[in-house]
CSV table of C-alpha atoms and ligand atoms in Angstrom, one decimal:
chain,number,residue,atom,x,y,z
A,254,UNK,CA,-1.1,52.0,-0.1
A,255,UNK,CA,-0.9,48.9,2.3
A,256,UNK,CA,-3.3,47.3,4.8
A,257,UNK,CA,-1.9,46.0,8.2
A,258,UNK,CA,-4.0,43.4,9.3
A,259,UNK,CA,-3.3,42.5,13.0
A,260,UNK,CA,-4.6,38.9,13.7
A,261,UNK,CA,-4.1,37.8,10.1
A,262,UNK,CA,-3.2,34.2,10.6
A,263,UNK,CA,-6.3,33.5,13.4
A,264,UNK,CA,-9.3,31.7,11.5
A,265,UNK,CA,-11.4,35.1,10.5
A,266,UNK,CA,-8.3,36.9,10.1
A,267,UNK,CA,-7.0,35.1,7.1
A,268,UNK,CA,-10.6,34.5,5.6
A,269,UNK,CA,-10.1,38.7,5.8
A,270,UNK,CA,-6.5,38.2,4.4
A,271,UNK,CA,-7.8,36.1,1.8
A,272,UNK,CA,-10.3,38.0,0.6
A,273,UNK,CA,-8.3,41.3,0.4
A,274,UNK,CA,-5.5,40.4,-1.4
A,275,UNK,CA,-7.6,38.8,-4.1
A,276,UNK,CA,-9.3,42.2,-4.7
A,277,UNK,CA,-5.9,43.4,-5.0
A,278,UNK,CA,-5.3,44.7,-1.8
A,279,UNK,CA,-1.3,45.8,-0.6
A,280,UNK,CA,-1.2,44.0,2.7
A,281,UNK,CA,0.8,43.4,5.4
A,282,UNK,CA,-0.1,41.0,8.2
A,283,UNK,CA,0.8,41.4,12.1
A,284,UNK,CA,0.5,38.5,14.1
A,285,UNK,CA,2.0,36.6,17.4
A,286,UNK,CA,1.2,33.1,16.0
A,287,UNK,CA,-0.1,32.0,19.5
A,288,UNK,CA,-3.7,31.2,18.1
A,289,UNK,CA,-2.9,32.4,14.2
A,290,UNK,CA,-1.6,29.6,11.9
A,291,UNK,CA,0.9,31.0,9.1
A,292,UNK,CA,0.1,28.6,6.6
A,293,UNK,CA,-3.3,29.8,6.3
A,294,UNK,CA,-1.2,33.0,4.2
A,295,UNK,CA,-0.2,32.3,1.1
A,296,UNK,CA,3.5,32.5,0.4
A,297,UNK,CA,3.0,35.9,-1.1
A,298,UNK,CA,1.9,37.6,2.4
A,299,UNK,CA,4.7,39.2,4.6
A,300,UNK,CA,3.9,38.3,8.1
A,301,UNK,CA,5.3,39.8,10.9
A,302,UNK,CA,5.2,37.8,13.8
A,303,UNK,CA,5.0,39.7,16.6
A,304,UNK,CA,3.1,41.4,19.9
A,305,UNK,CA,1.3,44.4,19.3
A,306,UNK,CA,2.5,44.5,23.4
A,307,UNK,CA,5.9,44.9,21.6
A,308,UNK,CA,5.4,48.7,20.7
A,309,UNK,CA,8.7,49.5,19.1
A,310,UNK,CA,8.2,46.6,16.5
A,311,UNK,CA,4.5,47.5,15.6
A,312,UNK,CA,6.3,51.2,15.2
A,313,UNK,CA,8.6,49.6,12.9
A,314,UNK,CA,5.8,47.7,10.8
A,315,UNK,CA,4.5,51.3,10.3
A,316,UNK,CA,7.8,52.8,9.5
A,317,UNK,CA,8.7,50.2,7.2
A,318,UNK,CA,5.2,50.0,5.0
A,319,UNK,CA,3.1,52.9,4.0
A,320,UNK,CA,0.3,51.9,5.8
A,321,UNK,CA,-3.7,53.9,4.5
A,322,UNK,CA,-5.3,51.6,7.2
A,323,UNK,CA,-5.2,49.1,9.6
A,324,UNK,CA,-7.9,46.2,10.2
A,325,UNK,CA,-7.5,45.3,13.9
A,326,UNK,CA,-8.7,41.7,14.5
A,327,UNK,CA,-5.6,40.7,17.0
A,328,UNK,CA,-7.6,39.5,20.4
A,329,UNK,CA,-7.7,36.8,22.7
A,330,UNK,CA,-11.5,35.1,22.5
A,331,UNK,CA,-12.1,33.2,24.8
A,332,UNK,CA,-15.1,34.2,27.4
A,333,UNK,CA,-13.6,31.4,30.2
A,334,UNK,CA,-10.6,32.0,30.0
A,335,UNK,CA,-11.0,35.7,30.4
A,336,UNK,CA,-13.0,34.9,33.9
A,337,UNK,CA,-10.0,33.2,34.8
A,338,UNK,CA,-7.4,35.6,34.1
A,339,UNK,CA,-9.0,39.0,33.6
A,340,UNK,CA,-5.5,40.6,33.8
A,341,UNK,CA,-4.5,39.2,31.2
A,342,UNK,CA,-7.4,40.1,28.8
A,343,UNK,CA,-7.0,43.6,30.0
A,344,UNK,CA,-2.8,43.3,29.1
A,345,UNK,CA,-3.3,41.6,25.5
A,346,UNK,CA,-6.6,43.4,24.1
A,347,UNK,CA,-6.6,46.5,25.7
A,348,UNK,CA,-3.0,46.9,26.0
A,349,UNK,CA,-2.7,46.0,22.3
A,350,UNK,CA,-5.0,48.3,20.8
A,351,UNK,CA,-3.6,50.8,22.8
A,352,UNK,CA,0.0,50.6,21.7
A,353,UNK,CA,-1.5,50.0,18.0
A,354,UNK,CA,-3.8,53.0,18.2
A,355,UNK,CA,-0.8,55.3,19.4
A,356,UNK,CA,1.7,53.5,16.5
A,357,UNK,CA,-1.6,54.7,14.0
A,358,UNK,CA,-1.3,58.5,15.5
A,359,UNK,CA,2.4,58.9,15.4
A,360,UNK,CA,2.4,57.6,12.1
A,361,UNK,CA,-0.4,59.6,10.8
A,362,UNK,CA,-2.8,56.8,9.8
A,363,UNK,CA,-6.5,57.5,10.0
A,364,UNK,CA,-8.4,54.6,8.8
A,365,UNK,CA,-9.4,51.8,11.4
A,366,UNK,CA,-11.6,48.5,11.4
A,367,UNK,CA,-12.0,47.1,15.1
A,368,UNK,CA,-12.8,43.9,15.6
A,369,UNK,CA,-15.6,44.1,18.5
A,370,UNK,CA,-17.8,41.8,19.5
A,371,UNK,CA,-22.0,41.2,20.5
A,372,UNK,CA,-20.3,40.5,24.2
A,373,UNK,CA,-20.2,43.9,24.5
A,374,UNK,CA,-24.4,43.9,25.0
A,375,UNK,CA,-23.9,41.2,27.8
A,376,UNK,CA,-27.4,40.0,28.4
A,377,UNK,CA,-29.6,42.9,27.0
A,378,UNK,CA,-32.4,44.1,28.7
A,379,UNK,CA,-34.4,43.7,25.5
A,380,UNK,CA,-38.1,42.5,25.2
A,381,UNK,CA,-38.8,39.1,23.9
A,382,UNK,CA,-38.0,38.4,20.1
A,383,UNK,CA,-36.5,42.3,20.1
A,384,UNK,CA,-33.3,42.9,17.6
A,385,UNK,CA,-30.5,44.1,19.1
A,386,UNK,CA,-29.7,47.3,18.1
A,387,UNK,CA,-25.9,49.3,18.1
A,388,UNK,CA,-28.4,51.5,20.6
A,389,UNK,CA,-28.7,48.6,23.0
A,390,UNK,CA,-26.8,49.7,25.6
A,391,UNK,CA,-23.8,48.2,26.4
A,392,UNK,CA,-22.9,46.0,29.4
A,393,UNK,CA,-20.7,43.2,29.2
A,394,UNK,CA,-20.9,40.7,31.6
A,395,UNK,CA,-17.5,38.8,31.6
A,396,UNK,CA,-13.7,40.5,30.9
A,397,UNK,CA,-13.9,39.3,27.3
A,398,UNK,CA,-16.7,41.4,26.6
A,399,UNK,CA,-15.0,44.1,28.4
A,400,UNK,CA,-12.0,44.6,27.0
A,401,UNK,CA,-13.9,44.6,23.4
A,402,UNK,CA,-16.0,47.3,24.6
A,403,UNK,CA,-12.3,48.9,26.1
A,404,UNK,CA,-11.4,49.0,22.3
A,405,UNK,CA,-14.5,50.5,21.7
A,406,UNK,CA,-13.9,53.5,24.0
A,407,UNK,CA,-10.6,54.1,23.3
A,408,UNK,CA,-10.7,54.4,19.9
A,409,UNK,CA,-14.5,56.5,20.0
A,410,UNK,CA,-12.1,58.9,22.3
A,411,UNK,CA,-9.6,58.7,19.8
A,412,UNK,CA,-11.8,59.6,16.9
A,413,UNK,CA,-13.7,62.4,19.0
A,414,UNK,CA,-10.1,63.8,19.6
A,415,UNK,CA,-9.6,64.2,15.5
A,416,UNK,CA,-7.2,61.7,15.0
A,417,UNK,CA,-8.9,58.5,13.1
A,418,UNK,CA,-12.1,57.4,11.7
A,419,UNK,CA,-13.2,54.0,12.9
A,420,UNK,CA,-16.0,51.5,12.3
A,421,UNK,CA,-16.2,48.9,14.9
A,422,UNK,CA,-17.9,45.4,14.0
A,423,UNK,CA,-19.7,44.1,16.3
A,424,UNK,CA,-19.8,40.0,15.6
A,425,UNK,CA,-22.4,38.1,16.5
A,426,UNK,CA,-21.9,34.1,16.5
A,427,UNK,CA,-19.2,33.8,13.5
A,428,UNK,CA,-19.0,30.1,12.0
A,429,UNK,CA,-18.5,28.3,8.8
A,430,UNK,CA,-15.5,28.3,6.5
A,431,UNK,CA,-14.7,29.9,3.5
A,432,UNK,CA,-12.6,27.0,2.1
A,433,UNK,CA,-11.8,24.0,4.0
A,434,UNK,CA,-8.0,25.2,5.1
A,435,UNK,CA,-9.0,28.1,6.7
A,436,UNK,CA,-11.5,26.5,8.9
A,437,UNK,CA,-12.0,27.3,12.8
A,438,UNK,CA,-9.3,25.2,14.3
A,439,UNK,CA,-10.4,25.2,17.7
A,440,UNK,CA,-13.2,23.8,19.9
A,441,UNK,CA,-14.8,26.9,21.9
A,442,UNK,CA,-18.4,27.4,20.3
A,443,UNK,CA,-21.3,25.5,19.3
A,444,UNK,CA,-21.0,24.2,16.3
A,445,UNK,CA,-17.1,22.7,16.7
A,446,UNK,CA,-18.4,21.6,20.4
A,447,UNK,CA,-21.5,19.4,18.6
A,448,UNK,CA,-18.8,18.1,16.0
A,449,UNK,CA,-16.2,16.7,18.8
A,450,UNK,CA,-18.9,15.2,20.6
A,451,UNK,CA,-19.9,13.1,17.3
A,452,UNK,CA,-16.7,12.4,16.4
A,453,UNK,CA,-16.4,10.7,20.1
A,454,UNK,CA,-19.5,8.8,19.5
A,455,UNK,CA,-21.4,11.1,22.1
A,456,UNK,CA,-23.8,13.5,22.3
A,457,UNK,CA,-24.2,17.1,22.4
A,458,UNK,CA,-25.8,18.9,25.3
A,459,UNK,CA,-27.9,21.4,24.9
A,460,UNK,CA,-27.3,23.9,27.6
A,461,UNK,CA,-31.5,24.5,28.7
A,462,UNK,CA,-34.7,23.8,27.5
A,463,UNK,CA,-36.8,25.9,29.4
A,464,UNK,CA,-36.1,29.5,27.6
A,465,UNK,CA,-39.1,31.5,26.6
A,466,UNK,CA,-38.1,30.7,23.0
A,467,UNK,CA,-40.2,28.6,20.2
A,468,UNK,CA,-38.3,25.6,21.3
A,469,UNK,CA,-36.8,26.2,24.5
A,470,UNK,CA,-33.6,26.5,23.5
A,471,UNK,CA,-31.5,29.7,23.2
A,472,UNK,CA,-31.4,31.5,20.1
A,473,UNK,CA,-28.1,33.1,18.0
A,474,UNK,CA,-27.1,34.8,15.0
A,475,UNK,CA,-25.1,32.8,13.6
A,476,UNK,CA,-23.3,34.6,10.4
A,477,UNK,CA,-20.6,33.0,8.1
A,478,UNK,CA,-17.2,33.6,9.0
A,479,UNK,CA,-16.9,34.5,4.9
A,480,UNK,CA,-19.5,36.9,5.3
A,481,UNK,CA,-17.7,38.2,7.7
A,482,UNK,CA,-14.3,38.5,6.2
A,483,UNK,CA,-17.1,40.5,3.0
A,484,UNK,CA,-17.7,42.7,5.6
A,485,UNK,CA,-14.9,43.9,6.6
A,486,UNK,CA,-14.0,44.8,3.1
A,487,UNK,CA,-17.2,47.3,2.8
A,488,UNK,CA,-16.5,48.6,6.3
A,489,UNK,CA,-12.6,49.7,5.3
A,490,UNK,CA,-13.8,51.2,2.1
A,491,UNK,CA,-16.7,53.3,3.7
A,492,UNK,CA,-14.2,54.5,6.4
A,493,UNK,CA,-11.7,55.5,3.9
A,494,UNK,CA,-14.5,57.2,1.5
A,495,UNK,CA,-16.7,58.7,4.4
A,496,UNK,CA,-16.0,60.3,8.2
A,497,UNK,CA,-17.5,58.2,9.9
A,498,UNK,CA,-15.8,59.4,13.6
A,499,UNK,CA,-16.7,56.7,15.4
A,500,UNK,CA,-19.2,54.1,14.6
A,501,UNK,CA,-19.9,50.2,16.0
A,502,UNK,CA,-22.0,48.6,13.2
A,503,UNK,CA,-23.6,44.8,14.2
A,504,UNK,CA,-22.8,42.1,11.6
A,505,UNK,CA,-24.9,39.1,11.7
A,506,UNK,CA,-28.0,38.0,9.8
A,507,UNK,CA,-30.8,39.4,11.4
A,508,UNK,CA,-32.0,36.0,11.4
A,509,UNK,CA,-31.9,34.0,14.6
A,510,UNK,CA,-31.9,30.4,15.3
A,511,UNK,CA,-31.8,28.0,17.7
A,512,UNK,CA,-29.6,25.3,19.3
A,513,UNK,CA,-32.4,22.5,18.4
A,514,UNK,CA,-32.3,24.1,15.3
A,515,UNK,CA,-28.4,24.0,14.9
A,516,UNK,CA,-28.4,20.3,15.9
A,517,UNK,CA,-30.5,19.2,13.6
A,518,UNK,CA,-29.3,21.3,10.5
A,519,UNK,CA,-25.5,19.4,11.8
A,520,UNK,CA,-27.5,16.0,11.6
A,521,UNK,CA,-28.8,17.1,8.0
A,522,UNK,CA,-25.7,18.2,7.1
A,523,UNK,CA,-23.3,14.7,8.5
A,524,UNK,CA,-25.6,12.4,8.6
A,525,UNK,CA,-25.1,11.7,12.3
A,526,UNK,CA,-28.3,11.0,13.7
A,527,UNK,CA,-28.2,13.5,16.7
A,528,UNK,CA,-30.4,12.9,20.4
A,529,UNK,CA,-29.1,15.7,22.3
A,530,UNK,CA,-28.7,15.4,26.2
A,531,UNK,CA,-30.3,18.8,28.1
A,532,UNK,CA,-28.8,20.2,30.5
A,533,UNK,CA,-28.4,22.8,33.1
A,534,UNK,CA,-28.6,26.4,31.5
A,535,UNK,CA,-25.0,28.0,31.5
A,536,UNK,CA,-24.6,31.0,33.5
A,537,UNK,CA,-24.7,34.4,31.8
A,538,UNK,CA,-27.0,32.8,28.8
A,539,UNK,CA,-29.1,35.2,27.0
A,540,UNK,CA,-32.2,33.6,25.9
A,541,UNK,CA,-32.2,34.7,22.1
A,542,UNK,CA,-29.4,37.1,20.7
A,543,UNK,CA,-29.9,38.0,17.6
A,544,UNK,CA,-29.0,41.3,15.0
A,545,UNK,CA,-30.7,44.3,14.2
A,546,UNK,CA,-28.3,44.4,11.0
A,547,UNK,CA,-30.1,47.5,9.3
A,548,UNK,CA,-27.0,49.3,10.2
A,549,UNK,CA,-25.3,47.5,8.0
A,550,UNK,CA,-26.7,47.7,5.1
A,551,UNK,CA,-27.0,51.2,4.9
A,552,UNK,CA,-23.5,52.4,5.8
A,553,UNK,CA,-21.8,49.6,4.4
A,554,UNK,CA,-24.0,48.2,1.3
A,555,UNK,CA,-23.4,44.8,3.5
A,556,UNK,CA,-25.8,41.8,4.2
A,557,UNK,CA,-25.2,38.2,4.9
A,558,UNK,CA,-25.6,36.0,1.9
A,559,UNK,CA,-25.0,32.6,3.7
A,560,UNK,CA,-27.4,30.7,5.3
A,561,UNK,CA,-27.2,28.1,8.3
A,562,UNK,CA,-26.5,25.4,6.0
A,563,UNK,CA,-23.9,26.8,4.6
A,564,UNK,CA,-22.4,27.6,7.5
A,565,UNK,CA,-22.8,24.0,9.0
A,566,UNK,CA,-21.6,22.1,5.4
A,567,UNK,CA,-18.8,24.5,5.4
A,568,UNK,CA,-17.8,23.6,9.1
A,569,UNK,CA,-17.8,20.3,8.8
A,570,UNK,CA,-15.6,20.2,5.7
A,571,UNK,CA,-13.2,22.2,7.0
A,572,UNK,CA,-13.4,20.0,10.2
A,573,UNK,CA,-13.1,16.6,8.5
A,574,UNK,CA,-9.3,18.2,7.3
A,575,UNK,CA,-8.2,17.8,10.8
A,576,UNK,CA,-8.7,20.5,14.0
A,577,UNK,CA,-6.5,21.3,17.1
B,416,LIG,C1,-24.0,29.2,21.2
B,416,LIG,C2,-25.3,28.7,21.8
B,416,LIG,C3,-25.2,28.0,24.1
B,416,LIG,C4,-22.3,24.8,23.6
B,416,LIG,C5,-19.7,33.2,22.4
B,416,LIG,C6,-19.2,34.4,23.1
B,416,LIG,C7,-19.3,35.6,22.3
B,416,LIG,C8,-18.6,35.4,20.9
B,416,LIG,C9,-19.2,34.2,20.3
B,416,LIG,C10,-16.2,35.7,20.6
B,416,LIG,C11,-25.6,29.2,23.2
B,416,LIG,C12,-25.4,26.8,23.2
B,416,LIG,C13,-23.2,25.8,23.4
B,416,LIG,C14,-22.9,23.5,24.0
B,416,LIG,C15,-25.1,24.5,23.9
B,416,LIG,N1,-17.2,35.2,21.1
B,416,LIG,N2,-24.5,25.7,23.5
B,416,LIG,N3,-24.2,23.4,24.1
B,416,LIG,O1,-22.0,32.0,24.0
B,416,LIG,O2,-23.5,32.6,22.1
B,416,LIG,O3,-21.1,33.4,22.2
B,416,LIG,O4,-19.1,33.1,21.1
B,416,LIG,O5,-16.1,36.7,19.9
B,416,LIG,O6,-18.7,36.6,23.0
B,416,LIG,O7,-19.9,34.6,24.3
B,416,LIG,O8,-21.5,31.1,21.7
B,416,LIG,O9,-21.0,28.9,20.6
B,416,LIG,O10,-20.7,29.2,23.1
B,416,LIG,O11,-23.0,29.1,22.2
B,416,LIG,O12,-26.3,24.4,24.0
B,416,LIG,O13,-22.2,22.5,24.2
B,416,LIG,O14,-25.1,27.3,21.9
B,416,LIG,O15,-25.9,28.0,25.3
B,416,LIG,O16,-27.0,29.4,23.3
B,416,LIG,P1,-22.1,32.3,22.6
B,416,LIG,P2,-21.4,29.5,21.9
């Protein structure tokens, strides 16, 4: 029995990958290559590069392997760009779990991992300090979030109609690397952004000071991308054992910290000394964001096991190989 895993070659995709084939794992990886890298797969994974917007070739992926699940993780991530061109969000992430979703049901496949995403909470109406909860209710506030929480709908519907089981993992601020090669090549979140800026000989801005948080500055959960990749192992294997119907799960740390925080664990960690410019809050910034991840644990047998540190000396190692 074989594994597709859409979005194999992006950076958690082949920590996911990675992590399944070594448990010995039949897999088969689907991926466009316009963010995925294929030489983060070892020679001994069959890619096929393609669209899931292409519906007669992911038809043929499940004709030609005898596919027991599929681990969706195919997207496109990134929160500005989606303002920009919200059609296109809707195309590539809705579009492509929808043609991968109806491949699954022609084809008789039940088991399904989703790839969501914390953006589906938008900025919760939570009181101060409160975990978020998967009963938080959901309200993105930008197309990225949206079209997660699309996913999410469409395949609940699909599960409440009889036709697959589905746990949907809801990331919370993914970082780190599991070994240097399959680091986060790109330079859209915090911890990349603060590298760059050293790297330049600048400094990193810290987007507000004035939060109602211990130090003024916003507060994340910020989980390890190999955490991540360990979660999405547990998450197939309780969907396959259990009927779950339909069921988002949060994966983060339950622990939150914050950006002064992050900064100075980076200067720790690089030996950069670090005096961060503040500036202006950025619109649609939740004050603190961080995991109820109880959730987890009891479905899944999952919890984090990496801490900041490891996150941040794991970043930078991968980012001293060379980045986009
Ligand atoms: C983290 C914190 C910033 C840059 C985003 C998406 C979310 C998910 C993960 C994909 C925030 C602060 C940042 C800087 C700063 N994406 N910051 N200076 O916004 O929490 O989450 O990535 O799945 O959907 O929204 O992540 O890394 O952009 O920011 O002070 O130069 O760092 O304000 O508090 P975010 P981020």
């Amino acid at each position: 029995m074989t594994w597709l895993i859409t979005g194999g070659a992006g950076y958690i995709g082949a920590h996911v990958v990675e992590l399944a084939k070594s448990s010995g794992r039949n897999l088969v990886v689907l991926d466009d290559l316009s963010s995925g890298i294929s030489s983060r797969l070892r020679n001994d994974i069959e890619l096929v590069e393609t669209t899931l917007l292409d519906s007669a070739s992911v038809n043929r992926v499940f004709d030609e392997h005898k596919i027991s699940g599929v681990l969706h993780l195919a997207a496109k991530k990134r929160v500005g760009e989606s303002v920009e061109r919200p059609d296109y969000y809707w195309q590539e992430n809705v579009g492509g779990i929808q043609n991968l979703l109806s491949a699954m049901k022609t084809h008789g496949v039940k088991n399904f991992v989703y790839s969501s995403s914390a953006a589906v909470y938008g900025q919760p109406d939570v009181l101060f300090g409160a975990l978020i909860t998967e009963e938080t209710p959901c309200a993105p506030i930008n197309p990225y979030g949206a079209t997660k929480l699309e996913g999410e709908v469409l395949s609940r519907a699909m599960a409440e109609s009889g036709g697959i089981k589905v746990a949907a993992l809801r990331y919370f601020n993914v970082a780190g690397a599991g070994r240097a090669e399959l680091g986060d090549q790109y330079i859209f979140n915090l911890v990349p952004i603060v590298f760059d800026a050293l790297e330049r000989g600048e400094q990193p801005i810290v987007f507000g000071n004035d939060y109602s948080t211990s130090d003024g500055s916003c507060i994340r959960d910020y989980v390890h991308v190999q955490d991540l990749a360990d979660a999405h192992i547990a998450a197939m294997e309780f969907v396959e054992k259990s009927d779950p119907g339909f069921t988002a799960i949060n994966i983060g740390t339950g622990q939150g910290a914050s950006v002064f925080e992050v900064l100075a664990m980076i200067q720790d960690v690089t030996g950069i000394s670090i005096d961060p410019i503040i500036g202006e809050r950025r619109k649609g910034d939740p004050a603190a964001l961080v995991a109820d991840v109880r959730l987890s644990k009891e479905l899944l047998g999952w919890q984090s096991s990496r801490d900041l540190r490891a996150i941040v000396t794991s970043a930078w190692d991968a980012w001293k190989l060379g980045h986009k």
